Structures are given as C-alpha cells and as structure tokens.
mmCIF file of C-alpha atoms and ligand atoms in Angstrom:
data_model
loop_
_atom_site.group_PDB
_atom_site.id
_atom_site.type_symbol
_atom_site.label_atom_id
_atom_site.label_comp_id
_atom_site.label_asym_id
_atom_site.label_seq_id
_atom_site.Cartn_x
_atom_site.Cartn_y
_atom_site.Cartn_z
ATOM 1 C CA UNK K 187 0.000 0.000 0.000
ATOM 2 C CA UNK K 188 1.314 3.435 -0.949
ATOM 3 C CA UNK K 189 0.931 7.022 0.208
ATOM 4 C CA UNK K 190 -0.204 9.318 -2.614
ATOM 5 C CA UNK K 191 1.525 12.700 -2.396
ATOM 6 C CA UNK K 192 -0.027 15.417 -4.561
ATOM 7 C CA UNK K 193 2.360 18.301 -5.206
ATOM 8 C CA UNK K 194 5.273 16.065 -4.213
ATOM 9 C CA UNK K 195 7.676 17.825 -6.602
ATOM 10 C CA UNK K 196 7.174 21.105 -4.752
ATOM 11 C CA UNK K 197 9.077 22.524 -1.804
ATOM 12 C CA UNK K 198 7.315 21.012 1.215
ATOM 13 C CA UNK K 199 6.060 18.010 -0.785
ATOM 14 C CA UNK K 200 9.539 16.907 -1.878
ATOM 15 C CA UNK K 201 10.861 17.149 1.695
ATOM 16 C CA UNK K 202 7.919 15.096 2.959
ATOM 17 C CA UNK K 203 8.561 12.500 0.245
ATOM 18 C CA UNK K 204 12.163 12.248 1.554
ATOM 19 C CA UNK K 205 10.848 11.714 5.079
ATOM 20 C CA UNK K 206 8.392 9.049 3.864
ATOM 21 C CA UNK K 207 11.152 7.248 1.936
ATOM 22 C CA UNK K 208 13.455 7.403 4.972
ATOM 23 C CA UNK K 209 10.567 5.823 6.915
ATOM 24 C CA UNK K 210 10.434 3.078 4.214
ATOM 25 C CA UNK K 211 6.943 4.025 3.092
ATOM 26 C CA UNK K 212 5.890 3.331 -0.473
ATOM 27 C CA UNK K 213 5.252 6.627 -2.245
ATOM 28 C CA UNK K 214 3.323 7.705 -5.340
ATOM 29 C CA UNK K 215 3.859 11.329 -6.379
ATOM 30 C CA UNK K 216 1.451 13.286 -8.554
ATOM 31 C CA UNK K 217 2.534 16.723 -9.774
ATOM 32 C CA UNK K 218 1.884 18.732 -12.937
ATOM 33 C CA UNK K 219 5.319 20.414 -12.554
ATOM 34 C CA UNK K 220 3.752 23.852 -13.030
ATOM 35 C CA UNK K 221 5.683 24.964 -9.959
ATOM 36 C CA UNK K 222 7.610 21.876 -8.877
ATOM 37 C CA UNK K 223 10.781 20.168 -10.086
ATOM 38 C CA UNK K 224 11.078 16.562 -11.173
ATOM 39 C CA UNK K 225 14.626 16.294 -9.829
ATOM 40 C CA UNK K 226 13.371 17.164 -6.335
ATOM 41 C CA UNK K 227 11.573 13.800 -6.156
ATOM 42 C CA UNK K 228 14.119 11.423 -4.694
ATOM 43 C CA UNK K 229 12.209 8.149 -5.007
ATOM 44 C CA UNK K 230 8.836 6.452 -5.360
ATOM 45 C CA UNK K 231 6.654 6.346 -8.450
ATOM 46 C CA UNK K 232 6.017 9.604 -10.280
ATOM 47 C CA UNK K 233 2.971 10.564 -12.353
ATOM 48 C CA UNK K 234 3.142 13.878 -14.192
ATOM 49 C CA UNK K 235 -0.367 15.301 -14.455
ATOM 50 C CA UNK K 236 -2.984 17.606 -13.048
ATOM 51 C CA UNK K 237 -5.198 16.573 -10.139
ATOM 52 C CA UNK K 238 -8.152 18.241 -11.887
ATOM 53 C CA UNK K 239 -7.802 15.787 -14.791
ATOM 54 C CA UNK K 240 -10.349 13.080 -13.931
ATOM 55 C CA UNK K 241 -9.087 10.363 -16.307
ATOM 56 C CA UNK K 242 -5.541 10.917 -15.140
ATOM 57 C CA UNK K 243 -6.429 10.750 -11.462
ATOM 58 C CA UNK K 244 -8.618 7.694 -11.959
ATOM 59 C CA UNK K 245 -5.663 5.946 -13.622
ATOM 60 C CA UNK K 246 -3.340 6.826 -10.730
ATOM 61 C CA UNK K 247 -5.755 5.334 -8.190
ATOM 62 C CA UNK K 248 -6.372 2.274 -10.405
ATOM 63 C CA UNK K 249 -2.687 1.513 -10.991
ATOM 64 C CA UNK K 250 -1.494 1.854 -7.405
ATOM 65 C CA UNK K 251 -2.928 0.601 -4.175
ATOM 66 C CA UNK K 252 -3.338 3.885 -2.303
ATOM 67 C CA UNK K 253 -3.625 3.751 1.447
ATOM 68 C CA UNK K 254 -3.852 7.477 2.204
ATOM 69 C CA UNK K 255 -3.252 10.864 0.604
ATOM 70 C CA UNK K 256 -1.066 13.825 1.549
ATOM 71 C CA UNK K 257 -2.388 16.775 -0.418
ATOM 72 C CA UNK K 258 0.061 19.621 -1.117
ATOM 73 C CA UNK K 259 -0.885 20.465 -4.716
ATOM 74 C CA UNK K 260 -2.101 24.058 -4.826
ATOM 75 C CA UNK K 261 -1.204 27.584 -5.784
ATOM 76 C CA UNK K 262 0.076 29.383 -2.733
ATOM 77 C CA UNK K 263 1.142 32.964 -3.398
ATOM 78 C CA UNK K 264 -0.875 35.650 -1.647
ATOM 79 C CA UNK K 265 -0.080 38.418 -4.149
ATOM 80 C CA UNK K 266 -0.784 36.223 -7.171
ATOM 81 C CA UNK K 267 -4.116 35.190 -5.628
ATOM 82 C CA UNK K 268 -5.196 38.832 -5.311
ATOM 83 C CA UNK K 269 -4.690 39.194 -9.075
ATOM 84 C CA UNK K 270 -6.158 35.827 -10.050
ATOM 85 C CA UNK K 271 -8.812 34.759 -7.525
ATOM 86 C CA UNK K 272 -10.650 32.567 -10.040
ATOM 87 C CA UNK K 273 -7.469 30.707 -10.948
ATOM 88 C CA UNK K 274 -6.757 30.136 -7.264
ATOM 89 C CA UNK K 275 -10.218 28.771 -6.480
ATOM 90 C CA UNK K 276 -10.111 26.723 -9.667
ATOM 91 C CA UNK K 277 -6.814 25.034 -8.831
ATOM 92 C CA UNK K 278 -7.096 24.762 -5.065
ATOM 93 C CA UNK K 279 -10.797 24.082 -4.526
ATOM 94 C CA UNK K 280 -11.598 22.255 -7.772
ATOM 95 C CA UNK K 281 -8.389 20.232 -7.467
ATOM 96 C CA UNK K 282 -9.401 19.083 -3.982
ATOM 97 C CA UNK K 283 -12.971 18.310 -5.070
ATOM 98 C CA UNK K 284 -11.669 16.069 -7.860
ATOM 99 C CA UNK K 285 -9.224 14.392 -5.494
ATOM 100 C CA UNK K 286 -11.934 13.692 -2.910
ATOM 101 C CA UNK K 287 -14.255 12.271 -5.589
ATOM 102 C CA UNK K 288 -11.630 9.770 -6.684
ATOM 103 C CA UNK K 289 -10.616 8.928 -3.122
ATOM 104 C CA UNK K 290 -14.274 8.118 -2.499
ATOM 105 C CA UNK K 291 -14.542 6.112 -5.727
ATOM 106 C CA UNK K 292 -11.479 4.020 -4.844
ATOM 107 C CA UNK K 293 -12.303 3.602 -1.156
ATOM 108 C CA UNK K 294 -9.414 5.725 0.190
ATOM 109 C CA UNK K 295 -10.472 7.311 3.462
ATOM 110 C CA UNK K 296 -7.584 9.254 4.938
ATOM 111 C CA UNK K 297 -6.195 12.604 3.801
ATOM 112 C CA UNK K 298 -3.678 15.034 5.291
ATOM 113 C CA UNK K 299 -4.225 18.493 3.883
ATOM 114 C CA UNK K 300 -1.822 21.472 3.620
ATOM 115 C CA UNK K 301 -3.593 24.426 5.094
ATOM 116 C CA UNK K 302 -2.052 27.709 6.118
ATOM 117 C CA UNK K 303 -1.807 30.445 8.735
ATOM 118 C CA UNK K 304 -3.345 32.671 6.044
ATOM 119 C CA UNK K 305 -6.769 31.332 7.101
ATOM 120 C CA UNK K 306 -6.525 33.508 10.241
ATOM 121 C CA UNK K 307 -5.968 36.877 8.580
ATOM 122 C CA UNK K 308 -4.969 39.656 11.024
ATOM 123 C CA UNK K 309 -4.692 37.644 14.235
ATOM 124 C CA UNK K 310 -6.368 38.819 17.417
ATOM 125 C CA UNK K 311 -4.184 36.672 19.673
ATOM 126 C CA UNK K 312 -0.506 35.877 20.049
ATOM 127 C CA UNK K 313 0.100 32.990 19.860
ATOM 128 C CA UNK K 314 -2.806 31.893 17.657
ATOM 129 C CA UNK K 315 -4.679 28.736 18.588
ATOM 130 C CA UNK K 316 -6.822 26.592 16.316
ATOM 131 C CA UNK K 317 -9.986 27.930 17.992
ATOM 132 C CA UNK K 318 -9.239 31.532 17.042
ATOM 133 C CA UNK K 319 -11.386 33.253 14.434
ATOM 134 C CA UNK K 320 -10.627 32.588 10.787
ATOM 135 C CA UNK K 321 -10.902 35.653 8.606
ATOM 136 C CA UNK K 322 -8.645 35.337 5.535
ATOM 137 C CA UNK K 323 -7.564 38.562 3.876
ATOM 138 C CA UNK K 324 -6.849 37.139 0.427
ATOM 139 C CA UNK K 325 -8.254 34.601 -2.056
ATOM 140 C CA UNK K 326 -5.422 32.165 -1.305
ATOM 141 C CA UNK K 327 -6.357 31.942 2.390
ATOM 142 C CA UNK K 328 -10.065 31.853 1.512
ATOM 143 C CA UNK K 329 -9.538 28.951 -0.893
ATOM 144 C CA UNK K 330 -7.737 26.973 1.830
ATOM 145 C CA UNK K 331 -10.456 27.740 4.365
ATOM 146 C CA UNK K 332 -13.121 26.666 1.862
ATOM 147 C CA UNK K 333 -11.286 23.339 1.516
ATOM 148 C CA UNK K 334 -11.080 22.896 5.290
ATOM 149 C CA UNK K 335 -14.858 23.395 5.451
ATOM 150 C CA UNK K 336 -15.437 20.975 2.589
ATOM 151 C CA UNK K 337 -13.272 18.398 4.381
ATOM 152 C CA UNK K 338 -15.342 18.812 7.529
ATOM 153 C CA UNK K 339 -18.585 18.103 5.645
ATOM 154 C CA UNK K 340 -16.963 15.204 3.808
ATOM 155 C CA UNK K 341 -15.841 13.721 7.131
ATOM 156 C CA UNK K 342 -19.312 14.157 8.612
ATOM 157 C CA UNK K 343 -21.186 12.363 5.877
ATOM 158 C CA UNK K 344 -18.843 10.645 3.414
ATOM 159 C CA UNK K 345 -16.566 8.537 5.603
ATOM 160 C CA UNK K 346 -13.518 10.642 4.779
ATOM 161 C CA UNK K 347 -11.069 11.323 7.635
ATOM 162 C CA UNK K 348 -8.864 14.396 7.418
ATOM 163 C CA UNK K 349 -6.159 16.247 9.250
ATOM 164 C CA UNK K 350 -5.630 19.829 8.105
ATOM 165 C CA UNK K 351 -2.221 21.212 9.029
ATOM 166 C CA UNK K 352 -2.058 24.992 9.178
ATOM 167 C CA UNK K 353 1.586 25.740 8.488
ATOM 168 C CA UNK K 354 3.130 29.020 9.497
ATOM 169 C CA UNK K 355 6.260 30.097 7.556
ATOM 170 C CA UNK K 356 7.954 27.018 6.108
ATOM 171 C CA UNK K 357 11.703 27.513 5.680
ATOM 172 C CA UNK K 358 15.026 25.658 5.674
ATOM 173 C CA UNK K 359 16.013 22.603 3.663
ATOM 174 C CA UNK K 360 16.871 18.926 4.042
ATOM 175 C CA UNK K 361 20.062 18.644 6.135
ATOM 176 C CA UNK K 362 21.838 16.813 3.288
ATOM 177 C CA UNK K 363 21.521 19.932 1.128
ATOM 178 C CA UNK K 364 20.243 17.860 -1.828
ATOM 179 C CA UNK K 365 16.824 19.522 -1.943
ATOM 180 C CA UNK K 366 15.658 22.920 -0.807
ATOM 181 C CA UNK K 367 13.306 25.798 -1.498
ATOM 182 C CA UNK K 368 13.166 26.479 -5.234
ATOM 183 C CA UNK K 369 10.186 28.635 -6.121
ATOM 184 C CA UNK K 370 9.950 30.646 -9.331
ATOM 185 C CA UNK K 371 9.206 33.424 -8.760
ATOM 186 C CA UNK K 372 10.600 33.349 -5.233
ATOM 187 C CA UNK K 373 8.642 35.583 -2.883
ATOM 188 C CA UNK K 374 9.561 34.171 0.534
ATOM 189 C CA UNK K 375 11.792 36.129 2.853
ATOM 190 C CA UNK K 376 14.552 33.657 3.777
ATOM 191 C CA UNK K 377 15.439 32.481 0.236
ATOM 192 C CA UNK K 378 15.382 36.076 -1.009
ATOM 193 C CA UNK K 379 17.692 37.157 1.815
ATOM 194 C CA UNK K 380 20.086 34.284 1.007
ATOM 195 C CA UNK K 381 20.023 35.026 -2.719
ATOM 196 C CA UNK K 382 20.954 38.593 -1.792
ATOM 197 C CA UNK K 383 23.811 37.280 0.377
ATOM 198 C CA UNK K 384 25.018 35.341 -2.678
ATOM 199 C CA UNK K 385 24.915 38.495 -4.803
ATOM 200 C CA UNK K 386 22.172 37.089 -7.067
ATOM 201 C CA UNK K 387 19.985 39.983 -5.989
ATOM 202 C CA UNK K 388 21.192 43.505 -5.450
ATOM 203 C CA UNK K 389 19.294 44.072 -2.194
ATOM 204 C CA UNK K 390 16.420 42.906 -0.056
ATOM 205 C CA UNK K 391 13.469 45.248 0.198
ATOM 206 C CA UNK K 392 11.830 45.234 3.623
ATOM 207 C CA UNK K 393 8.099 45.575 3.127
ATOM 208 C CA UNK K 394 7.388 48.300 5.670
ATOM 209 C CA UNK K 395 9.104 49.305 8.918
ATOM 210 C CA UNK K 396 6.183 51.189 10.429
ATOM 211 C CA UNK K 397 4.221 48.252 11.860
ATOM 212 C CA UNK K 398 3.239 48.069 15.501
ATOM 213 C CA UNK K 399 6.136 45.762 16.446
ATOM 214 C CA UNK K 400 9.337 46.471 18.437
ATOM 215 C CA UNK K 401 11.490 47.219 15.348
ATOM 216 C CA UNK K 402 8.602 48.189 13.061
ATOM 217 C CA UNK K 403 8.925 45.163 10.744
ATOM 218 C CA UNK K 404 6.505 42.223 10.532
ATOM 219 C CA UNK K 405 6.898 39.247 12.826
ATOM 220 C CA UNK K 406 6.514 35.669 11.573
ATOM 221 C CA UNK K 407 6.882 32.169 12.975
ATOM 222 C CA UNK K 408 9.471 30.248 10.888
ATOM 223 C CA UNK K 409 9.249 26.480 10.937
ATOM 224 C CA UNK K 410 11.840 24.055 9.574
ATOM 225 C CA UNK K 411 10.531 22.157 6.549
ATOM 226 C CA UNK K 412 11.720 18.804 7.983
ATOM 227 C CA UNK K 413 9.747 19.427 11.174
ATOM 228 C CA UNK K 414 6.731 20.006 8.936
ATOM 229 C CA UNK K 415 7.514 16.787 7.075
ATOM 230 C CA UNK K 416 7.629 14.839 10.340
ATOM 231 C CA UNK K 417 4.185 16.189 11.302
ATOM 232 C CA UNK K 418 2.650 14.734 8.115
ATOM 233 C CA UNK K 419 3.830 11.241 8.999
ATOM 234 C CA UNK K 420 2.447 11.611 12.519
ATOM 235 C CA UNK K 421 -0.862 12.866 11.114
ATOM 236 C CA UNK K 422 -1.053 9.782 8.865
ATOM 237 C CA UNK K 423 -0.348 7.559 11.885
ATOM 238 C CA UNK K 424 -3.113 9.211 13.855
ATOM 239 C CA UNK K 425 -5.647 8.852 11.046
ATOM 240 C CA UNK K 426 -4.715 5.210 10.678
ATOM 241 C CA UNK K 427 -4.992 4.613 14.408
ATOM 242 C CA UNK K 428 -8.183 6.428 15.387
ATOM 243 C CA UNK K 429 -9.583 7.955 12.178
ATOM 244 C CA UNK K 430 -10.279 11.163 14.033
ATOM 245 C CA UNK K 431 -10.358 14.302 11.908
ATOM 246 C CA UNK K 432 -8.889 17.575 13.146
ATOM 247 C CA UNK K 433 -7.061 20.828 12.510
ATOM 248 C CA UNK K 434 -3.574 21.597 13.816
ATOM 249 C CA UNK K 435 -1.281 24.624 13.749
ATOM 250 C CA UNK K 436 2.375 23.963 12.961
ATOM 251 C CA UNK K 437 4.850 26.615 14.003
ATOM 252 C CA UNK K 438 7.630 27.216 16.507
ATOM 253 C CA UNK K 439 5.636 29.442 18.824
ATOM 254 C CA UNK K 440 8.363 32.054 18.492
ATOM 255 C CA UNK K 441 8.233 35.089 16.255
ATOM 256 C CA UNK K 442 11.085 36.847 14.440
ATOM 257 C CA UNK K 443 10.913 40.210 12.723
ATOM 258 C CA UNK K 444 12.080 40.743 9.146
ATOM 259 C CA UNK K 445 15.067 42.701 10.488
ATOM 260 C CA UNK K 446 15.948 39.895 12.914
ATOM 261 C CA UNK K 447 15.879 37.349 10.065
ATOM 262 C CA UNK K 448 18.237 39.545 8.019
ATOM 263 C CA UNK K 449 20.612 40.032 10.987
ATOM 264 C CA UNK K 450 20.690 36.279 11.702
ATOM 265 C CA UNK K 451 21.331 35.585 8.005
ATOM 266 C CA UNK K 452 24.301 37.972 8.048
ATOM 267 C CA UNK K 453 25.717 36.029 11.020
ATOM 268 C CA UNK K 454 25.160 32.594 9.444
ATOM 269 C CA UNK K 455 26.472 33.485 5.989
ATOM 270 C CA UNK K 456 29.177 35.931 7.003
ATOM 271 C CA UNK K 457 28.076 38.031 4.012
ATOM 272 C CA UNK K 458 26.862 41.554 3.611
ATOM 273 C CA UNK K 459 23.134 41.804 2.856
ATOM 274 C CA UNK K 460 22.114 45.212 1.472
ATOM 275 C CA UNK K 461 18.686 46.354 2.622
ATOM 276 C CA UNK K 462 16.197 48.958 1.461
ATOM 277 C CA UNK K 463 13.015 49.956 3.283
ATOM 278 C CA UNK K 464 10.043 49.754 0.943
ATOM 279 C CA UNK K 465 6.291 50.092 1.176
ATOM 280 C CA UNK K 466 4.074 47.699 3.048
ATOM 281 C CA UNK K 467 2.930 44.661 1.052
ATOM 282 C CA UNK K 468 -0.836 44.509 0.737
ATOM 283 C CA UNK K 469 -2.487 41.864 2.913
ATOM 284 C CA UNK K 470 0.471 41.385 5.332
ATOM 285 C CA UNK K 471 -0.672 40.919 8.949
ATOM 286 C CA UNK K 472 1.796 42.578 11.381
ATOM 287 C CA UNK K 473 2.333 39.453 13.459
ATOM 288 C CA UNK K 474 1.613 35.738 13.023
ATOM 289 C CA UNK K 475 2.837 33.333 15.687
ATOM 290 C CA UNK K 476 1.436 29.852 16.256
ATOM 291 C CA UNK K 477 0.526 27.912 19.301
ATOM 292 C CA UNK K 478 1.329 24.315 18.300
ATOM 293 C CA UNK K 479 0.477 22.795 21.684
ATOM 294 C CA UNK K 480 -2.390 20.792 20.174
ATOM 295 C CA UNK K 481 -0.096 19.146 17.583
ATOM 296 C CA UNK K 482 2.495 18.378 20.258
ATOM 297 C CA UNK K 483 -0.124 16.807 22.511
ATOM 298 C CA UNK K 484 -2.348 14.969 20.050
ATOM 299 C CA UNK K 485 0.074 14.096 17.227
ATOM 300 C CA UNK K 486 3.089 13.685 19.559
ATOM 301 C CA UNK K 487 4.861 16.145 17.299
ATOM 302 C CA UNK K 488 8.375 16.953 18.501
ATOM 303 C CA UNK K 489 10.039 19.638 16.369
ATOM 304 C CA UNK K 490 13.767 18.906 16.159
ATOM 305 C CA UNK K 491 15.136 21.916 14.319
ATOM 306 C CA UNK K 492 13.398 24.775 16.054
ATOM 307 C CA UNK K 493 16.022 27.514 16.042
ATOM 308 C CA UNK K 494 16.092 30.259 13.452
ATOM 309 C CA UNK K 495 19.845 29.736 13.132
ATOM 310 C CA UNK K 496 19.444 26.054 12.164
ATOM 311 C CA UNK K 497 16.698 26.924 9.672
ATOM 312 C CA UNK K 498 18.909 29.529 7.978
ATOM 313 C CA UNK K 499 22.007 27.270 8.117
ATOM 314 C CA UNK K 500 20.201 24.448 6.295
ATOM 315 C CA UNK K 501 18.679 26.812 3.741
ATOM 316 C CA UNK K 502 22.131 28.364 3.196
ATOM 317 C CA UNK K 503 23.742 24.969 2.673
ATOM 318 C CA UNK K 504 21.371 24.278 -0.198
ATOM 319 C CA UNK K 505 21.328 27.765 -1.701
ATOM 320 C CA UNK K 506 25.087 28.234 -1.607
ATOM 321 C CA UNK K 507 26.139 24.734 -2.713
ATOM 322 C CA UNK K 508 23.725 23.182 -5.107
ATOM 323 C CA UNK K 509 21.350 25.830 -6.353
HETATM 324 P P1 NAD I 193 5.078 24.541 -4.137
HETATM 325 O O1 NAD I 193 4.487 25.443 -5.164
HETATM 326 O O2 NAD I 193 6.551 24.413 -4.052
HETATM 327 O O3 NAD I 193 4.452 23.075 -4.296
HETATM 328 C C1 NAD I 193 3.167 22.827 -4.804
HETATM 329 C C2 NAD I 193 3.298 21.738 -5.856
HETATM 330 O O4 NAD I 193 1.995 21.409 -6.355
HETATM 331 C C3 NAD I 193 4.121 22.172 -7.053
HETATM 332 O O5 NAD I 193 5.104 21.192 -7.323
HETATM 333 C C4 NAD I 193 3.112 22.278 -8.205
HETATM 334 O O6 NAD I 193 3.682 21.972 -9.454
HETATM 335 C C5 NAD I 193 2.058 21.287 -7.765
HETATM 336 N N1 NAD I 193 0.704 21.577 -8.257
HETATM 337 C C6 NAD I 193 0.014 22.738 -8.156
HETATM 338 N N2 NAD I 193 -1.214 22.597 -8.701
HETATM 339 C C7 NAD I 193 -1.296 21.311 -9.161
HETATM 340 C C8 NAD I 193 -2.309 20.563 -9.814
HETATM 341 N N3 NAD I 193 -3.485 21.109 -10.122
HETATM 342 N N4 NAD I 193 -2.058 19.271 -10.127
HETATM 343 C C9 NAD I 193 -0.863 18.697 -9.835
HETATM 344 N N5 NAD I 193 0.127 19.364 -9.206
HETATM 345 C C10 NAD I 193 -0.080 20.661 -8.881
HETATM 346 O O7 NAD I 193 4.474 25.007 -2.735
HETATM 347 P P2 NAD I 193 4.973 24.681 -1.251
HETATM 348 O O8 NAD I 193 5.611 25.893 -0.702
HETATM 349 O O9 NAD I 193 5.692 23.394 -1.224
HETATM 350 O O10 NAD I 193 3.574 24.496 -0.539
HETATM 351 C C11 NAD I 193 2.941 23.228 -0.491
HETATM 352 C C12 NAD I 193 1.578 23.362 0.149
HETATM 353 O O11 NAD I 193 1.711 23.938 1.437
HETATM 354 C C13 NAD I 193 0.619 24.272 -0.625
HETATM 355 O O12 NAD I 193 -0.660 23.699 -0.583
HETATM 356 C C14 NAD I 193 0.649 25.568 0.167
HETATM 357 O O13 NAD I 193 -0.571 26.253 0.061
HETATM 358 C C15 NAD I 193 0.894 25.077 1.573
HETATM 359 N N6 NAD I 193 1.577 26.053 2.446
HETATM 360 C C16 NAD I 193 2.865 26.456 2.164
HETATM 361 C C17 NAD I 193 3.524 27.354 3.025
HETATM 362 C C18 NAD I 193 4.944 27.807 2.792
HETATM 363 O O14 NAD I 193 5.476 28.553 3.631
HETATM 364 N N7 NAD I 193 5.606 27.384 1.732
HETATM 365 C C19 NAD I 193 2.845 27.856 4.152
HETATM 366 C C20 NAD I 193 1.534 27.439 4.380
HETATM 367 C C21 NAD I 193 0.920 26.527 3.542
HETATM 368 N N1 UDP I 194 9.182 40.223 3.283
HETATM 369 C C1 UDP I 194 9.941 41.349 3.028
HETATM 370 N N2 UDP I 194 10.628 41.395 1.834
HETATM 371 C C2 UDP I 194 10.592 40.395 0.918
HETATM 372 C C3 UDP I 194 9.822 39.243 1.203
HETATM 373 C C4 UDP I 194 9.133 39.195 2.399
HETATM 374 O O1 UDP I 194 9.996 42.283 3.820
HETATM 375 O O2 UDP I 194 11.225 40.515 -0.159
HETATM 376 C C5 UDP I 194 8.437 40.148 4.557
HETATM 377 C C6 UDP I 194 6.930 40.014 4.372
HETATM 378 O O3 UDP I 194 6.341 41.297 4.302
HETATM 379 C C7 UDP I 194 6.522 39.269 5.646
HETATM 380 C C8 UDP I 194 7.755 38.410 5.961
HETATM 381 O O4 UDP I 194 8.836 38.982 5.220
HETATM 382 O O5 UDP I 194 6.344 40.175 6.694
HETATM 383 C C9 UDP I 194 7.582 36.964 5.545
HETATM 384 O O6 UDP I 194 7.123 36.961 4.189
HETATM 385 P P1 UDP I 194 7.005 35.642 3.318
HETATM 386 O O7 UDP I 194 6.560 36.051 1.956
HETATM 387 O O8 UDP I 194 8.269 34.867 3.439
HETATM 388 O O9 UDP I 194 5.880 34.795 4.050
HETATM 389 P P2 UDP I 194 4.350 35.148 4.413
HETATM 390 O O10 UDP I 194 4.374 35.521 5.858
HETATM 391 O O11 UDP I 194 3.885 36.233 3.513
HETATM 392 O O12 UDP I 194 3.661 33.862 4.176
#
C-alpha cells in the first residue's frame, strides 16, 4: 500500500517525500510540474499530471494501491491570488474536489491536507490557537479555508477522515543539502535574503518598517521544513490509528521580525546583505505566531530543528552549494 503525495515535486512536498522514503513508506507522487521540479523527487513512483484531470487521477488510483493521501498540490502565493482569484479557487478548490471524488470512488479514506496560517488573517491573539477566528484577507487563504470546510462536511457524511495542518512560515532545507526551497518566482523572505547574500539579488526590500512591532517590521513564525515533514507522517499515523479528523497549527511558537531574520542571516552566511526599506505589502498581517500545543499533545509532534539559526544554516547549505 502506498501514500499518494499530490504536489510532491514542490518545496514542502519533496521534503515530505524524503521523510516518507526514509521511513520506508511506499510513495506515489502526482505533480503537474507547473511549480515543482522533477529532480526534487528522490524516489517512489512519479505521475506527471494535473489533479483536476479526472481520467488521469482515476488511472493513478487504479494503478497503485493507495492507502492514504497527503495533499500539497495548490497555488500558494498571496499576491498572485489577489490578481487571479478565479485561478486560485479553480486550482485549489476544484483540485481538492476532484481528489476527494476519486478517493471516495477508490475507497481511500484518509487525507492530510496542507492548510495555512493565512486562514486567520490579522490575528487577534498571540500565539494563535486553532480555535481563534478565521478571517482570511486574500483569495489564497479563503480557498484553503473553503477546503477545510469541505473536508469537515466530507468527514461528517462521506466517511472521509482528514487532518488539516495549518503551516506558518515554512523555511530551511533537508540537512543533506540535496533539496531545498526552489520557487519561481521566489517571494519568501529567507530564500530572497540568502540570494541577496550570494549576490544574485542587489538588495532585499523590507516591506514596511512602520508596523506596531518592536522594530517596526513584521513578525513571523518560521518552521523548519523537515519538522513540517515529520508532522505529516504523525498525522497519517493518527488517522490510521483512530480515524479522528482535526485541525492543527504547525509553528515554533516564536516570532522573528524581518530585520531579525536579516541580521541572523548575516551572522550565518558571514556576508553583507544590502537592505532597502520599501512600502508595506498589501495583505500582510503585522504578526503571526502559532501555538502548536495541540499538535504536540495529540500528534506527539516533537520539532527537532526549532532555532532560526538552524533553519537559515540548512537553507544556506542548499542555496550556496547546489542551487
Ligand atoms: P510549491 O508550489 O513548491 O508546491 C506545490 C506543488 O503542487 C508544485 O510542485 C506544483 O507543481 C504542484 N501543483 C500545483 N497545482 C497542481 C495541480 N493542479 N495538479 C498537480 N500538481 C499541482 O508550494 P509549497 O511551498 O511546497 O507548498 C505546499 C503546500 O503547502 C501548498 O498547498 C501551500 O498552500 C501550503 N503552504 C505552504 C507554506 C509555505 O510557507 N511554503 C505555508 C503554508 C501553507
Ligand atoms: N518580506 C519582506 N521582503 C521580501 C519578502 C518578504 O519584507 O522581499 C516580509 C513580508 O512582508 C513578511 C515576511 O517577510 O512580513 C515573511 O514573508 P514571506 O513572503 O516569506 O511569508 P508570508 O508571511 O507572507 O507567508
């Protein structure tokens, strides 16, 4: 029996595939390679195709004995979603609907779903717990929240069990340095800072230094991609064991400002990182920090790499050596 990983050629997907392979799980990856990279898949069986393509998906389920699904495939850029809300709903929501239909058809019950801190919008509490209000400020977050709600109804009446993992800011890379974060275009802070350290970008623009935070720049909760990967395996275990659906935050519970990330990156890389203060980016909440107590308690999740320094070191290893 195999684990089907949609979006397994992408950043978090490829790291989770590594973790599954290291755990000796059988893996089937589905990815249309619109954003992912074939060479990031380090094992298992690969199908190149779109999860909205019914014949394709039916064939994948027919040809492999699928035990459970980890569902990463989605568009995930806030800014892009503001410009193309229909495209975002089409890929994220329609893709999940098609996936659920074929899971149902082939008798596959368990799914772990990639959700996001973007479902919260401007948070009222620090740290944020899973019971806090959800009020997304962009179509990307809305599409993920719509899927969470769909999963809830599907679990109530269709015998589908789900765990939705609301990731905060995924960062870092596999310790080996063989895979890492490789988005095009890259919009995330840590890879942009490291590309600047390497001289591939002239400078990093800080999106606003007039927020209500100690140094005026936004605060985020950065979580090592391999700690995220581990959580997916634990979520699968839990679904297999008790079939109980649920929603879990995944973060470090510690926030770092944009300026702090840049300072730490200067220390780790020993390079100069030129900075310019720019305008605020639309839709950026001033602070997002997770409480992950529920995941620690119920999934027995034990993050191993929870220092900003380690996250930047691993990302740097990949960016500076192999990218
Ligand atoms: P990514 O773009 O690197 O990976 C997504 C993968 O899905 C890509 O390889 C892409 O080609 C594939 N894909 C997209 N639409 C598809 C489709 N219709 N059919 C088949 N394949 C398709 O993104 P990522 O950073 O690895 O994020 C993975 C998941 O985690 C996404 O669902 C994202 O919303 C979520 N997430 C990411 C972060 C983060 O910090 N990176 C934070 C919160 C949530
Ligand atoms: N950021 C920035 N300059 C950049 C990219 C990001 O100042 O070139 C800031 C962004 O405004 C946010 C933080 O860095 O406050 C993290 O942004 P990222 O896009 O990595 O993740 P997000 O929190 O948007 O998911």
